[in-house]
mmCIF file of C-alpha atoms and ligand atoms in Angstrom:
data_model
loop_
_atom_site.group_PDB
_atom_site.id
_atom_site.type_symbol
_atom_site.label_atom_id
_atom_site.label_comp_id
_atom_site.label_asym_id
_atom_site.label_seq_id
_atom_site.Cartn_x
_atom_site.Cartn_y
_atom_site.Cartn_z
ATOM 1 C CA UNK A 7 -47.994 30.979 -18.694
ATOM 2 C CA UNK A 8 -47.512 31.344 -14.809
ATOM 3 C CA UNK A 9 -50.820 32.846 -14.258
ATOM 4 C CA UNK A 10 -52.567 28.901 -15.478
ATOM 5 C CA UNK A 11 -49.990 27.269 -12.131
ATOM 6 C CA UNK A 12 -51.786 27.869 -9.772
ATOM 7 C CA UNK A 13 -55.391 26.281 -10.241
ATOM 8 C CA UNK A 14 -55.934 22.887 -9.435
ATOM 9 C CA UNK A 15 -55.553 20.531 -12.625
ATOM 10 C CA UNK A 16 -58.558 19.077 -13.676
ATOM 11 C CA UNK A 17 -58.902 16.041 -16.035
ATOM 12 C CA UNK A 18 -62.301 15.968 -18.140
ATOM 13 C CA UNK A 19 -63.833 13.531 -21.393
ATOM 14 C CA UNK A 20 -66.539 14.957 -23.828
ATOM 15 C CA UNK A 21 -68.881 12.823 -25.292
ATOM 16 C CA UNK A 22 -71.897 13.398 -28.002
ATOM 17 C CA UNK A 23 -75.170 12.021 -27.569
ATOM 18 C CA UNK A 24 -75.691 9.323 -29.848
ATOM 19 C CA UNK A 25 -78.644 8.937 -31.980
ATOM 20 C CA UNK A 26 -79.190 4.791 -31.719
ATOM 21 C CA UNK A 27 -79.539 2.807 -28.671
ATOM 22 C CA UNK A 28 -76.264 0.697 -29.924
ATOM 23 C CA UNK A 29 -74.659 3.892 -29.601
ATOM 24 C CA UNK A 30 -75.856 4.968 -25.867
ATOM 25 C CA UNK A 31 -74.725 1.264 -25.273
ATOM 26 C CA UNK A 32 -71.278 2.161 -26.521
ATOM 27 C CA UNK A 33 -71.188 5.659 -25.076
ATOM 28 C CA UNK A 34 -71.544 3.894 -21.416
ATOM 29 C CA UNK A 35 -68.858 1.422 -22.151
ATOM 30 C CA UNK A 36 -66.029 4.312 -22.963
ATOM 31 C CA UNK A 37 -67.668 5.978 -20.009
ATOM 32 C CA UNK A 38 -67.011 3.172 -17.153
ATOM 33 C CA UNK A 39 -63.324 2.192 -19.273
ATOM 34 C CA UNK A 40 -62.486 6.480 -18.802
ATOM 35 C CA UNK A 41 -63.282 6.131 -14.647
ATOM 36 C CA UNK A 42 -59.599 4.941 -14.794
ATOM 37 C CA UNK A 43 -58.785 8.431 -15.717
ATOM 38 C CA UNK A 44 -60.882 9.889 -12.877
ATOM 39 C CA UNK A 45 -62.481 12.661 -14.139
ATOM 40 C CA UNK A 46 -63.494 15.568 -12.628
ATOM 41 C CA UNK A 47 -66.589 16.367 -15.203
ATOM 42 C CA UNK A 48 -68.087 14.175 -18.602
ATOM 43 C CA UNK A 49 -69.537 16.379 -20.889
ATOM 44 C CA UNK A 50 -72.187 15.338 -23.410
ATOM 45 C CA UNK A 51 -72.184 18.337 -26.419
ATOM 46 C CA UNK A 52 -75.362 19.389 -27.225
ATOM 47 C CA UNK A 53 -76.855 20.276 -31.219
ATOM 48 C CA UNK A 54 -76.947 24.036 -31.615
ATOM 49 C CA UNK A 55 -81.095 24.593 -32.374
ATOM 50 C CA UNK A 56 -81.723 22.251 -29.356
ATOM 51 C CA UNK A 57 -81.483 19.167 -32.294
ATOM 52 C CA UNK A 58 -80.345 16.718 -29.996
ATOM 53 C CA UNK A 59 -81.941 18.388 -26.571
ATOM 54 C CA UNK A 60 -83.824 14.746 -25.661
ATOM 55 C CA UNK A 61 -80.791 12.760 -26.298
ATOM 56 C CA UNK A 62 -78.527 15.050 -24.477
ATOM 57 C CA UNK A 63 -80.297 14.902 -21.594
ATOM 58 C CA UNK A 64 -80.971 10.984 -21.777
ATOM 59 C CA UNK A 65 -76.858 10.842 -21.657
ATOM 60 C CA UNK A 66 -76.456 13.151 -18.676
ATOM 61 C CA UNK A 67 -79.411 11.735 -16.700
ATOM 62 C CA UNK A 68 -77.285 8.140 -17.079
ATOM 63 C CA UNK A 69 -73.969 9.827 -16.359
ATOM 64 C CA UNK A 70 -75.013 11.407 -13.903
ATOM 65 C CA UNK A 71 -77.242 8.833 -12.137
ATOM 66 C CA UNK A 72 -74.713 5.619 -12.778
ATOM 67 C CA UNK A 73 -70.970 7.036 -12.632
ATOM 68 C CA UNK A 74 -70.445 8.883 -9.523
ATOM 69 C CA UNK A 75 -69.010 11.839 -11.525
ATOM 70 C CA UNK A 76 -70.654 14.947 -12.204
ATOM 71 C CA UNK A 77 -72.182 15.392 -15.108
ATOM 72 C CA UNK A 78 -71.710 18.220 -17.369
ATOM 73 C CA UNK A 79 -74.508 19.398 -20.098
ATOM 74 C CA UNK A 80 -73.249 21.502 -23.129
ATOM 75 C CA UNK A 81 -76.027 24.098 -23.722
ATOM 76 C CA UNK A 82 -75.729 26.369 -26.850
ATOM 77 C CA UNK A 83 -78.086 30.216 -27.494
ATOM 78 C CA UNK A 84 -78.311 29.884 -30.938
ATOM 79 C CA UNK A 85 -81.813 29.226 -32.630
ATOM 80 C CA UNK A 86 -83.195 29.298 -29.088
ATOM 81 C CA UNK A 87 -85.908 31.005 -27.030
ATOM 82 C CA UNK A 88 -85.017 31.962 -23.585
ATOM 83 C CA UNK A 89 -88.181 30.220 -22.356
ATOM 84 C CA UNK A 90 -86.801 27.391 -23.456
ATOM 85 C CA UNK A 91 -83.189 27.806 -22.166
ATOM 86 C CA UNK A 92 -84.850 28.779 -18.525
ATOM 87 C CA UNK A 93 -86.855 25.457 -18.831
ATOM 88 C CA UNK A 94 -83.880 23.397 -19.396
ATOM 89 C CA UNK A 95 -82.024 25.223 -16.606
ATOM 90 C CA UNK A 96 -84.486 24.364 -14.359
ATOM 91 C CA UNK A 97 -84.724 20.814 -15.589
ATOM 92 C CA UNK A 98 -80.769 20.444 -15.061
ATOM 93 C CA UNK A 99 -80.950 21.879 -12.054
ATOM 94 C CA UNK A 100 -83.784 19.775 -10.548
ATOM 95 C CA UNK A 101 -81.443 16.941 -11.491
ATOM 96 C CA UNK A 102 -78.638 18.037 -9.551
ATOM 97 C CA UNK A 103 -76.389 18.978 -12.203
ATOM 98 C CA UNK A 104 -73.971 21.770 -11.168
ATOM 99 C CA UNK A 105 -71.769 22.534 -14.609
ATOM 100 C CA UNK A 106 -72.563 23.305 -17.134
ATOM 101 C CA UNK A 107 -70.782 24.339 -20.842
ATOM 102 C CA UNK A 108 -72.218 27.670 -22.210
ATOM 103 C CA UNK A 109 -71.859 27.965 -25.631
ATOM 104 C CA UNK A 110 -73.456 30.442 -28.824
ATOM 105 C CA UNK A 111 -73.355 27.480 -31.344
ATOM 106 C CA UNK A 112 -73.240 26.852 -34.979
ATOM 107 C CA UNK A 113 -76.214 25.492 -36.904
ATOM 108 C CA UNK A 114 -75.560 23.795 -39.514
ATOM 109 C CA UNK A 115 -75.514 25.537 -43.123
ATOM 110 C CA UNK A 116 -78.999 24.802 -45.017
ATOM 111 C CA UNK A 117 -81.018 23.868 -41.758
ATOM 112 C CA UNK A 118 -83.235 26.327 -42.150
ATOM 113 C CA UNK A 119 -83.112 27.774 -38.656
ATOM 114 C CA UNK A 120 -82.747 31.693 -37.788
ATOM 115 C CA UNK A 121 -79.243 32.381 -37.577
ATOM 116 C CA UNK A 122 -79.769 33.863 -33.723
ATOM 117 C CA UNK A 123 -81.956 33.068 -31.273
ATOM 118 C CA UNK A 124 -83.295 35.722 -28.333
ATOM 119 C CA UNK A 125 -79.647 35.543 -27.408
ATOM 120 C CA UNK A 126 -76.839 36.202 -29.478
ATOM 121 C CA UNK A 127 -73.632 35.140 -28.082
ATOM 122 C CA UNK A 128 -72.155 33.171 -26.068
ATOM 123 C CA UNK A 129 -71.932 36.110 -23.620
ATOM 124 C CA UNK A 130 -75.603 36.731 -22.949
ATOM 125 C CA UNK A 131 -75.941 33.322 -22.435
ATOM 126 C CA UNK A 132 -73.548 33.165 -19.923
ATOM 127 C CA UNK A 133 -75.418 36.316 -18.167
ATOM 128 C CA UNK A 134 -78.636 34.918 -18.733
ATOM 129 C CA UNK A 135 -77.807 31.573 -16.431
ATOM 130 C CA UNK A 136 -76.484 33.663 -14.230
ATOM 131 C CA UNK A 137 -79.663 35.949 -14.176
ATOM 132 C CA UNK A 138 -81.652 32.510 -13.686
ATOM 133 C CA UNK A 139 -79.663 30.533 -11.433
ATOM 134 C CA UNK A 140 -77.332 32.523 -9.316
ATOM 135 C CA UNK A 141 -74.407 30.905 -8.526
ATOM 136 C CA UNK A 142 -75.700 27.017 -8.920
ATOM 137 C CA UNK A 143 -73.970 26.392 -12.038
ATOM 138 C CA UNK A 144 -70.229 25.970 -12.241
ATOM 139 C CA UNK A 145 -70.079 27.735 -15.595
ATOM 140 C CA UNK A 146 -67.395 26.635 -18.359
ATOM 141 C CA UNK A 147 -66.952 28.733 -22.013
ATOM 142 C CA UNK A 148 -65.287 27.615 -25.113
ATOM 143 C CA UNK A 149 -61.739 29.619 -25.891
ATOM 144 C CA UNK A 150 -59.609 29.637 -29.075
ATOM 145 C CA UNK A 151 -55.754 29.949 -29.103
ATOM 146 C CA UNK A 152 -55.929 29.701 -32.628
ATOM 147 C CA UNK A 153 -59.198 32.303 -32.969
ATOM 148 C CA UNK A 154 -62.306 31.708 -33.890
ATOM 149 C CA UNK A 155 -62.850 31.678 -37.727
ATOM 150 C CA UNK A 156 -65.789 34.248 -37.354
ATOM 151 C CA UNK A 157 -63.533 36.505 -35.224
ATOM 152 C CA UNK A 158 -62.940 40.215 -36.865
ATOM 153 C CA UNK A 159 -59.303 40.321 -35.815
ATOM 154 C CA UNK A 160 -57.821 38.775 -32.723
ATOM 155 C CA UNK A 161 -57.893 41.414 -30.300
ATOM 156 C CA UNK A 162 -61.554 41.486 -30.501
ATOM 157 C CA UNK A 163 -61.356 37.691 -30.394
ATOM 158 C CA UNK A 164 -60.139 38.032 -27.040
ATOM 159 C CA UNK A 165 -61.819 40.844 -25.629
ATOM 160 C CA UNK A 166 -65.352 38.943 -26.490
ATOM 161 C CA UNK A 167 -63.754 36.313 -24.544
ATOM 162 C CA UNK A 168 -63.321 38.233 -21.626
ATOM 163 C CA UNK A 169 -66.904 39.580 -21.753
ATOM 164 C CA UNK A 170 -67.770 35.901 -21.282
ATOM 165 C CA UNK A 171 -65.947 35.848 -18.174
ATOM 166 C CA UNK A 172 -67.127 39.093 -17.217
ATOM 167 C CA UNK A 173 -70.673 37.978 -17.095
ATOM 168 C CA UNK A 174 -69.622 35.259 -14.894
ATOM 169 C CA UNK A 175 -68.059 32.359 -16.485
ATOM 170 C CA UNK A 176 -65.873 29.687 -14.123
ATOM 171 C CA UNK A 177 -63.421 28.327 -16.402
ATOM 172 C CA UNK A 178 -62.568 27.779 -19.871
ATOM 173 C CA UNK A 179 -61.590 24.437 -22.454
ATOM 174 C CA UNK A 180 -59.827 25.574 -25.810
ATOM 175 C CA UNK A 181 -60.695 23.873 -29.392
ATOM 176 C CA UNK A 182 -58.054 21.048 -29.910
ATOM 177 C CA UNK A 183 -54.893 22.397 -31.180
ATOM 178 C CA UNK A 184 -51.630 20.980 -31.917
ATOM 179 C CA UNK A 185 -49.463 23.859 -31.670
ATOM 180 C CA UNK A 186 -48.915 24.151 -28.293
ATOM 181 C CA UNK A 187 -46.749 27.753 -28.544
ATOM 182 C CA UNK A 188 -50.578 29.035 -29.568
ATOM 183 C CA UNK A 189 -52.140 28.058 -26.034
ATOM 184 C CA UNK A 190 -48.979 29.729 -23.997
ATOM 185 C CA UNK A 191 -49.387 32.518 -26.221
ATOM 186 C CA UNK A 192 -53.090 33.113 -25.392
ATOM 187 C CA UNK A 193 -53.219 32.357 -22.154
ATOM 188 C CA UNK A 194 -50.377 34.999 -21.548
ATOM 189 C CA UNK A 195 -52.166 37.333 -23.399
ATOM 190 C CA UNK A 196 -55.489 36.315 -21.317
ATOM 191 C CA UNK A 197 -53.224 37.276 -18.228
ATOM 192 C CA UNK A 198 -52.467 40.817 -19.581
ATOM 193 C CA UNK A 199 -56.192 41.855 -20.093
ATOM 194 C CA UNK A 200 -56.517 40.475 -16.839
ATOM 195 C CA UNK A 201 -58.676 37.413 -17.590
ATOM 196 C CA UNK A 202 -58.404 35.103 -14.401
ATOM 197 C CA UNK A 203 -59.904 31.763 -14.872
ATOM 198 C CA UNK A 204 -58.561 28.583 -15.851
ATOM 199 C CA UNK A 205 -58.061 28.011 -19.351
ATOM 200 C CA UNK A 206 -57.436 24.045 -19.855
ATOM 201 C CA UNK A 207 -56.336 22.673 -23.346
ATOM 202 C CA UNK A 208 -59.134 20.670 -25.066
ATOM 203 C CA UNK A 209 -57.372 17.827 -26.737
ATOM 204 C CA UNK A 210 -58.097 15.806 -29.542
ATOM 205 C CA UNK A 211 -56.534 12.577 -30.083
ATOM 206 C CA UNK A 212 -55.377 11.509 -33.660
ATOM 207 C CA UNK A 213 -57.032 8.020 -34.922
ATOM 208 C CA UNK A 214 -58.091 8.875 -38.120
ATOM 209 C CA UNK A 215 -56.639 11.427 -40.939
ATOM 210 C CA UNK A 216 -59.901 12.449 -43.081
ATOM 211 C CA UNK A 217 -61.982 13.085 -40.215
ATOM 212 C CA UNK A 218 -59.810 15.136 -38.370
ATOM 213 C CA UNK A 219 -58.985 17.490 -41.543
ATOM 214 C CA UNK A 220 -62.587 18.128 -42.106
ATOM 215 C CA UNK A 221 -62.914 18.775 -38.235
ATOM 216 C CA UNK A 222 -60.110 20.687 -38.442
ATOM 217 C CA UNK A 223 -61.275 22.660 -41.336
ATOM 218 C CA UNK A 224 -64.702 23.757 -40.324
ATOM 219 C CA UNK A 225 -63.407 24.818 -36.301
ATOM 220 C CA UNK A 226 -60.364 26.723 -37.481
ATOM 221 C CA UNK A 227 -57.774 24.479 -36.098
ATOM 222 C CA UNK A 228 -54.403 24.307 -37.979
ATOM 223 C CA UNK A 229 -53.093 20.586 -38.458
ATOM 224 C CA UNK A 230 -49.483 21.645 -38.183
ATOM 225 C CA UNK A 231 -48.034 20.554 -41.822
ATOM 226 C CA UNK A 232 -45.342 18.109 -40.509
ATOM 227 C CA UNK A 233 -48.197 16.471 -38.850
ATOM 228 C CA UNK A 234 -50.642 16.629 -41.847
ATOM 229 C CA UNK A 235 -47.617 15.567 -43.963
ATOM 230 C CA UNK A 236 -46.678 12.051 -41.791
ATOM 231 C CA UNK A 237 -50.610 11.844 -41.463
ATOM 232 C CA UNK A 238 -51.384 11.620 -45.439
ATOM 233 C CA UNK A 239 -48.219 9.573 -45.963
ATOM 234 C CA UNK A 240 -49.369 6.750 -43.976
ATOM 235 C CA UNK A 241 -52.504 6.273 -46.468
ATOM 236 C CA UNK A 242 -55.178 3.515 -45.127
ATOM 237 C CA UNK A 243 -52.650 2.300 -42.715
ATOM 238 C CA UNK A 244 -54.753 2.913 -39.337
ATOM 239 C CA UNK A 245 -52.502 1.013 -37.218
ATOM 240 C CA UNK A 246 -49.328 3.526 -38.139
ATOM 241 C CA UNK A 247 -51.890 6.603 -37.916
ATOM 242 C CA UNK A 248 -53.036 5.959 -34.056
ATOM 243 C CA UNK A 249 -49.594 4.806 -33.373
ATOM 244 C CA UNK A 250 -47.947 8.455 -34.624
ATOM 245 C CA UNK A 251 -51.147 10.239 -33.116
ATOM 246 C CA UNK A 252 -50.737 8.820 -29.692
ATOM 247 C CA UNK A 253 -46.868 10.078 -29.847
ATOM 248 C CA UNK A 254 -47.499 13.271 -30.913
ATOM 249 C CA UNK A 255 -50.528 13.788 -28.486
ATOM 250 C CA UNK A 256 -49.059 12.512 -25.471
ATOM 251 C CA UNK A 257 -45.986 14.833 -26.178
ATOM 252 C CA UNK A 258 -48.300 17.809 -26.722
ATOM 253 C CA UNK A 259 -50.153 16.886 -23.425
ATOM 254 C CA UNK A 260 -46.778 16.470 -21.629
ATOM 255 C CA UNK A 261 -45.816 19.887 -22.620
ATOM 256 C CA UNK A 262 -48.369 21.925 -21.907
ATOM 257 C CA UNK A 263 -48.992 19.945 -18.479
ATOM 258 C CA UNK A 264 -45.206 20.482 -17.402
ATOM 259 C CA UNK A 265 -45.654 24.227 -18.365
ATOM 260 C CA UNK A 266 -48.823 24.839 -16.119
ATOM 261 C CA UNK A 267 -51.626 24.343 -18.185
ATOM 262 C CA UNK A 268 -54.529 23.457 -15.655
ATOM 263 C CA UNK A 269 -55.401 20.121 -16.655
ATOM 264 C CA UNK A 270 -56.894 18.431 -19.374
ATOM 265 C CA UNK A 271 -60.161 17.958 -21.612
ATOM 266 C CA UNK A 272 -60.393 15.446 -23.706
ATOM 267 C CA UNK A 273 -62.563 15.226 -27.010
ATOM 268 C CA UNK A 274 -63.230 11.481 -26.519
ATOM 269 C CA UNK A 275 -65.458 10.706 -30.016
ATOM 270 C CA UNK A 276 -67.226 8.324 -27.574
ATOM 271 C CA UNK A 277 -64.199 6.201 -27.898
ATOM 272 C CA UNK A 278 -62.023 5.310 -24.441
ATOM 273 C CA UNK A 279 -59.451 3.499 -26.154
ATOM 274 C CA UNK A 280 -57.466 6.715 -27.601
ATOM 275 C CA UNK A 281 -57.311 8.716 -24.583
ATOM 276 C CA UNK A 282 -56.432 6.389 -22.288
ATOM 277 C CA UNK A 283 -53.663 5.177 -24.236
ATOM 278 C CA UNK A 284 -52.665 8.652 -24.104
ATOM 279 C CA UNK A 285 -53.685 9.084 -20.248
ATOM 280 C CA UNK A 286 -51.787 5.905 -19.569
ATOM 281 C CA UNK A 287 -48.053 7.063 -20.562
ATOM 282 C CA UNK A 288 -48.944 10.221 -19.250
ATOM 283 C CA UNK A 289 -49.311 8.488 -15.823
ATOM 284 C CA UNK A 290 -52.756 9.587 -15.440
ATOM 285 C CA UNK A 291 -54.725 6.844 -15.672
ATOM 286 C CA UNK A 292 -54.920 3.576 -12.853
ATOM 287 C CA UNK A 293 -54.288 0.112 -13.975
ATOM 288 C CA UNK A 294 -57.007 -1.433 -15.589
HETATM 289 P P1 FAD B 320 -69.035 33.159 -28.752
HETATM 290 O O1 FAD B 320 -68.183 33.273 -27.551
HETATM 291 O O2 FAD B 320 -70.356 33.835 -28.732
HETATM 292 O O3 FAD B 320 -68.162 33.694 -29.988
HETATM 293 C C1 FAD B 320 -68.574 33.465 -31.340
HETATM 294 C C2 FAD B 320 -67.971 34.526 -32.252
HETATM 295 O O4 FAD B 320 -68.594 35.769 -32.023
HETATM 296 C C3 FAD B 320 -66.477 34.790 -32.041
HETATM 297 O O5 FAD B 320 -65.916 35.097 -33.280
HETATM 298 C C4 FAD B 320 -66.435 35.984 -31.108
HETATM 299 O O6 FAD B 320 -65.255 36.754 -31.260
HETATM 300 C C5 FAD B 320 -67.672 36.741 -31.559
HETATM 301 N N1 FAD B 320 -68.357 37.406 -30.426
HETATM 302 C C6 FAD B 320 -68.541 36.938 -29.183
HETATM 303 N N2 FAD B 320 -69.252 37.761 -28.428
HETATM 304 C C7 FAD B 320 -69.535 38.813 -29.217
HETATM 305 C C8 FAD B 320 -70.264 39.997 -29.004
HETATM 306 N N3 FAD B 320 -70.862 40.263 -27.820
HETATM 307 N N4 FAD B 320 -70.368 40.875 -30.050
HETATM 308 C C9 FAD B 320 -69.782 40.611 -31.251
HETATM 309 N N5 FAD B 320 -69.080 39.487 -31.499
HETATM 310 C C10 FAD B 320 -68.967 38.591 -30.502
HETATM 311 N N6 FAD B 320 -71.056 23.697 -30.628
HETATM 312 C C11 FAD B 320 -72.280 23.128 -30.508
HETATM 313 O O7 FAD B 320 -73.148 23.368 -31.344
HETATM 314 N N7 FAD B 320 -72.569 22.265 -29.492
HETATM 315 C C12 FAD B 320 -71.673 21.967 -28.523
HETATM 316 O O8 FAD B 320 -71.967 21.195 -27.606
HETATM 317 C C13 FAD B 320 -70.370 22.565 -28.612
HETATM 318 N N8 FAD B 320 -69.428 22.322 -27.666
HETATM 319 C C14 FAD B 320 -68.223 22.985 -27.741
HETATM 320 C C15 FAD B 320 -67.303 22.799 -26.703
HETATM 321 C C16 FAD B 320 -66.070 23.465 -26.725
HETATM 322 C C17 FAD B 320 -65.101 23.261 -25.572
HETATM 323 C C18 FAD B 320 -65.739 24.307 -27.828
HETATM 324 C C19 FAD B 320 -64.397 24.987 -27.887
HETATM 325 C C20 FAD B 320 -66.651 24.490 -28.856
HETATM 326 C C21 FAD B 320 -67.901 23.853 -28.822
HETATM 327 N N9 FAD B 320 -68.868 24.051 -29.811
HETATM 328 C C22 FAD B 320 -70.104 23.443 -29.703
HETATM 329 C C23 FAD B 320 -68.573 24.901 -30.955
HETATM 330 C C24 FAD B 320 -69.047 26.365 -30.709
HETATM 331 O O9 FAD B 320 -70.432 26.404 -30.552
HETATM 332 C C25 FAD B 320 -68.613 27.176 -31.933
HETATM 333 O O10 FAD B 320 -67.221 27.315 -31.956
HETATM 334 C C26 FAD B 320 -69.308 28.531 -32.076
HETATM 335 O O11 FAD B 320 -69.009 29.057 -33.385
HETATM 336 C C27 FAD B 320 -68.858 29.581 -31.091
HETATM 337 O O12 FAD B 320 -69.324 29.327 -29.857
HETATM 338 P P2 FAD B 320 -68.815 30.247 -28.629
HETATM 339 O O13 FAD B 320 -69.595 29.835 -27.438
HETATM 340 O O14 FAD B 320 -67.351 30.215 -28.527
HETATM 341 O O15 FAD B 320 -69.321 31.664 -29.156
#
């Protein structure tokens, strides 16, 4: 876990682009509310098949135009042309965006789409912005402590990882977990194939049970069964559900801080509330 001390810590939200205007309305509140946190980067995700490519870029133009933090585009490979991953590049970097999140994507079952696009993984994309851009983009690339689900075995898990940072990636934000022993684990074995990048935990706060199973479910992240257990015992009670979440997440957040882990990223839901309540106790946040 040593190798992780010695970068910087860097604090981060992710938002999704909303598809109403209430939504972008709401999505700017949580944004000014999270300045308390100071972020280094928000991220806006963006729908594998380029389904929400106009909205994405609405959100990032505002972030990036109104907040006085850099903005930071999610850009996925999947279902996509290069043409039309060099045009958004450019587009981005006319803008004077400088990070970016390179992903491969999942489209969702039944859309219809090809299942790969001129590139294939995450990878190639990552080489393919570097072919384009040079060194302009600050480059970020999804890890999993807890594997991917497509992943043969994990060994090959990790050594595709590494041929993302081999082509040229910057850093690297997990899926959420909540077993924290997973994230020292990889990291340590990130060390030993000597992967050298940060690696900060994504983290996603607890508000709400049956969302976060299905989330959970479909990305391959394990709800740890004491927590899924409290969780389904507190029913419909919402109030008792953020109030165990926000202990449990603050403590994960503590521990993984305290034992080097480079900062944080928080999966916001386009909600402030939730992780600055966590943000707060961990001391992170300014008065509001
Ligand atoms: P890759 O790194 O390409 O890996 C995908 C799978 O292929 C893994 O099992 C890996 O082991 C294997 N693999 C990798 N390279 C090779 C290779 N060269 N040959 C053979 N096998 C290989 N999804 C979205 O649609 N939009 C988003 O905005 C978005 N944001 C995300 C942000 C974060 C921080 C994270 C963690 C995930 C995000 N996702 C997003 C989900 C992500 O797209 C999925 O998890 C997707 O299934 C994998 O993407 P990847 O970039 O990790 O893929």
């Amino acid at each position: 876990m040593d190798s992780q001390r010695r970068y910087p810590k860097i604090f981060s939200c992710e938002f999704f682009p909303p598809s109403t205007d209430e939504g972008m309305r709401k999505l700017f509140a949580a944004r000014q509310e999270l300045m308390r946190m100071q972020p280094a980067f928000f991220s806006v995700t963006y729908g594998a098949g380029g389904s929400t490519r106009e909205r994405t870029v609405q959100a990032i133009q505002a972030i990036q135009a109104h907040s006085g933090v850099d903005a930071a585009p999610h850009l996925t490979c999947v279902a996509a042309t290069c043409a039309g991953t060099r045009e958004i590049l450019s587009y981005y970097r006319a803008q004077g965006i400088h990070r970016i999140v390179a992903l491969r994507g999942d489209l969702p079952s039944g859309s219809g789409m090809r299942e790969f696009g001129e590139l294939h993984y995450a990878n190639e994309l990552v080489t393919f912005i570097r072919a384009e851009t040079g060194d302009h983009f600050h480059i970020e690339v999804a890890a999993y402590p807890e594997f991917h689900p497509q992943a043969p075995n994990t060994e090959r898990d990790l050594l595709n990882f590494k041929r993302k940072v081999e082509a040229g990636a910057n850093s690297a934000i997990t899926q959420y977990f909540y077993n924290p022993d997973a994230y020292f684990r990889f990291v340590d074995e990130c060390a030993r194939l000597e992967i050298d990048l940060p690696i900060v935990p994504g983290i996603m706060p607890i508000t709400n049970f049956t969302q976060l199973a299905r989330f959970s479910d479909g990305c391959g992240t394990e709800i740890p069964r004491w927590i899924r257990k409290r969780l389904e015992g507190f029913g419909d009670d919402r109030d008792s559900i953020r109030a165990f979440g926000l202990d449990v997440v603050t403590d994960l957040c503590q521990r993984l801080l305290e034992q080097g882990a480079p900062g944080l990223h928080f999966y916001t839901m386009n909600q402030a509330g939730p992780t600055l309540a966590i943000c707060e106790r961990l001391g992170l946040a300014t008065t509001a």
